[in-house]
Amino acid sequence: MLKKITFIFLITIVSLLQAQEKKITGIVSDNSGVLPGVTVLIKGTETGVETDFDGKYAIKANKGDVLVFSFIGMKMKEVLVKDKTIINVLLTENTHVLDEVVVAAMGIKRESKSLTYSSKKIKEPSFVKIDTPQSGQLTAGEINDLEKWDDWKLLMKNDMFLKVKNNWKFSLKEKVDVLVKDVNNIPIINATVLFLDDKNRMIFKTKTDVFGKALVFKNDSKHYTLQVIYKNEIKGIRINRETTKIEFSYNLNEKLNDIDIMFTIDATGSMGDEINYLKSEIKNIITRVDSSVHKKRIGLTFYRDHGDEYVVRDFDFTTDITKIKENLSHQTAGGGGDYEEAVEEALRVSLSKSWNINAKSRLLFLLLDAPPHLNKENINTIKNQIKKAQEKGIKIIPIVASGADKTVEYLMRYFSVSTNGTYVFLTDDSGIGNKHLKPTTTDFKVEKLNNLIVRLINKYAGI
């Protein structure tokens, strides 16, 4: 009898302890923003999780448990759960445990002890500085296929273009220009545009830009419905295949000033001939944008390939221009080995950042010299990320460096057209780097890269 009572008592105690278990969620960040890859452990156990790319985590714990938050280069933090269900944590830098670095000809090289650490974000010591060349040396050109639509339609008949199109399963048929303005003919920014086929299935979703313009692309339907939503007011119209332009007018308008700019950069070994020059140009661009655009945030994403020291190293949006330049200075080219790189992962991380949905302009500059690996998974990932950029109203502006082939050019021109952006490419005119690809186009103007990018930022910011 005593044994039975004891057993029941133990079962009751265990049940009560289990009843205390609850789901704890939160966000881990540092002074620069959210921290992905932070380890969150229940102290004294092997139960733990990692924060995702947005710094978020979720873990089941009991009232008396202690959560331990740890991340390379940061001070460990312990938090008692108690009655809390949401625990947000701010980690601070631990200057005493930063890995030793060696300044080499190409930049920073970590000791081997840190190379085995799998992290999506690696903090670099702030005291290391690397000399970079003078800005204003790289030369580039621009092809805006949306402004040369007849040339784009001719390009779609090019055999090599068709091969790339079929490989990556992208299709941009006839476009419809949607213009949204107020009664004073002033463009309305961030109006949501929905495009439905003849069976009322949504085939496209996007937002108007600083010009009050949005692009949608037709499929094989005979009729379509266009809907525009702004300030909870919905307007719509039925159109046929012959329609190429539609205008909508609203009474209300909101003045917006914020701008988000993300630089997503290939940092593999093949970029070694130009990456230091590119860093100088970007610093110059940031400085000039800093003086001309008053409300802006800038983010950085660096990527290599699977199996390298890192796949993606990212820094979320910040208004701290000095910090951005510092983070930029610490990056070097390395890894790679084959031609293709982890472009799809770079896009996924870049587009998952804290983009300001109320910004008047959202720009993603993608600097690269190689395409993603061609496989079914990457095809789907690329298509999903392009769709995400469209829905968020993010313009993708590729900047293609030396060593790229026609696959890169045509795929990047698809990126730019599908997101209402433009295509930029480096040229041989500077005499810097390896040979640059000559684009398929009738004509283009050679400019200094830094001037060209500042011009585009000002254009898409309405300055």
Short mmCIF file of C-alpha atoms in Angstrom, two decimals, residues 139-142 285 288 365 397 422-425 445-457:
data_model
loop_
_atom_site.label_atom_id
_atom_site.label_comp_id
_atom_site.label_asym_id
_atom_site.label_seq_id
_atom_site.Cartn_x
_atom_site.Cartn_y
_atom_site.Cartn_z
CA THR A 139 33.77 52.04 -64.60
CA ALA A 140 30.32 50.68 -65.37
CA GLY A 141 27.31 50.81 -67.63
CA GLU A 142 23.55 50.46 -67.16
CA ILE A 285 28.57 55.97 -52.26
CA ARG A 288 27.49 60.77 -50.60
CA PHE A 365 22.25 46.13 -54.93
CA ILE A 397 19.75 46.17 -59.02
CA THR A 422 17.77 48.11 -63.60
CA TYR A 423 20.92 46.20 -64.64
CA VAL A 424 24.47 47.47 -63.95
CA PHE A 425 27.76 45.93 -65.13
CA LYS A 445 27.01 54.93 -71.58
CA VAL A 446 30.22 54.33 -69.61
CA GLU A 447 30.23 56.05 -66.20
CA LYS A 448 32.19 55.94 -62.99
CA LEU A 449 30.57 53.20 -60.91
CA ASN A 450 30.19 55.35 -57.80
CA ASN A 451 28.55 58.16 -59.78
CA LEU A 452 26.22 55.70 -61.50
CA ILE A 453 25.04 54.12 -58.24
CA VAL A 454 24.52 57.48 -56.54
CA ARG A 455 22.54 58.58 -59.61
CA LEU A 456 20.31 55.50 -59.33
CA ILE A 457 19.78 55.95 -55.59
#
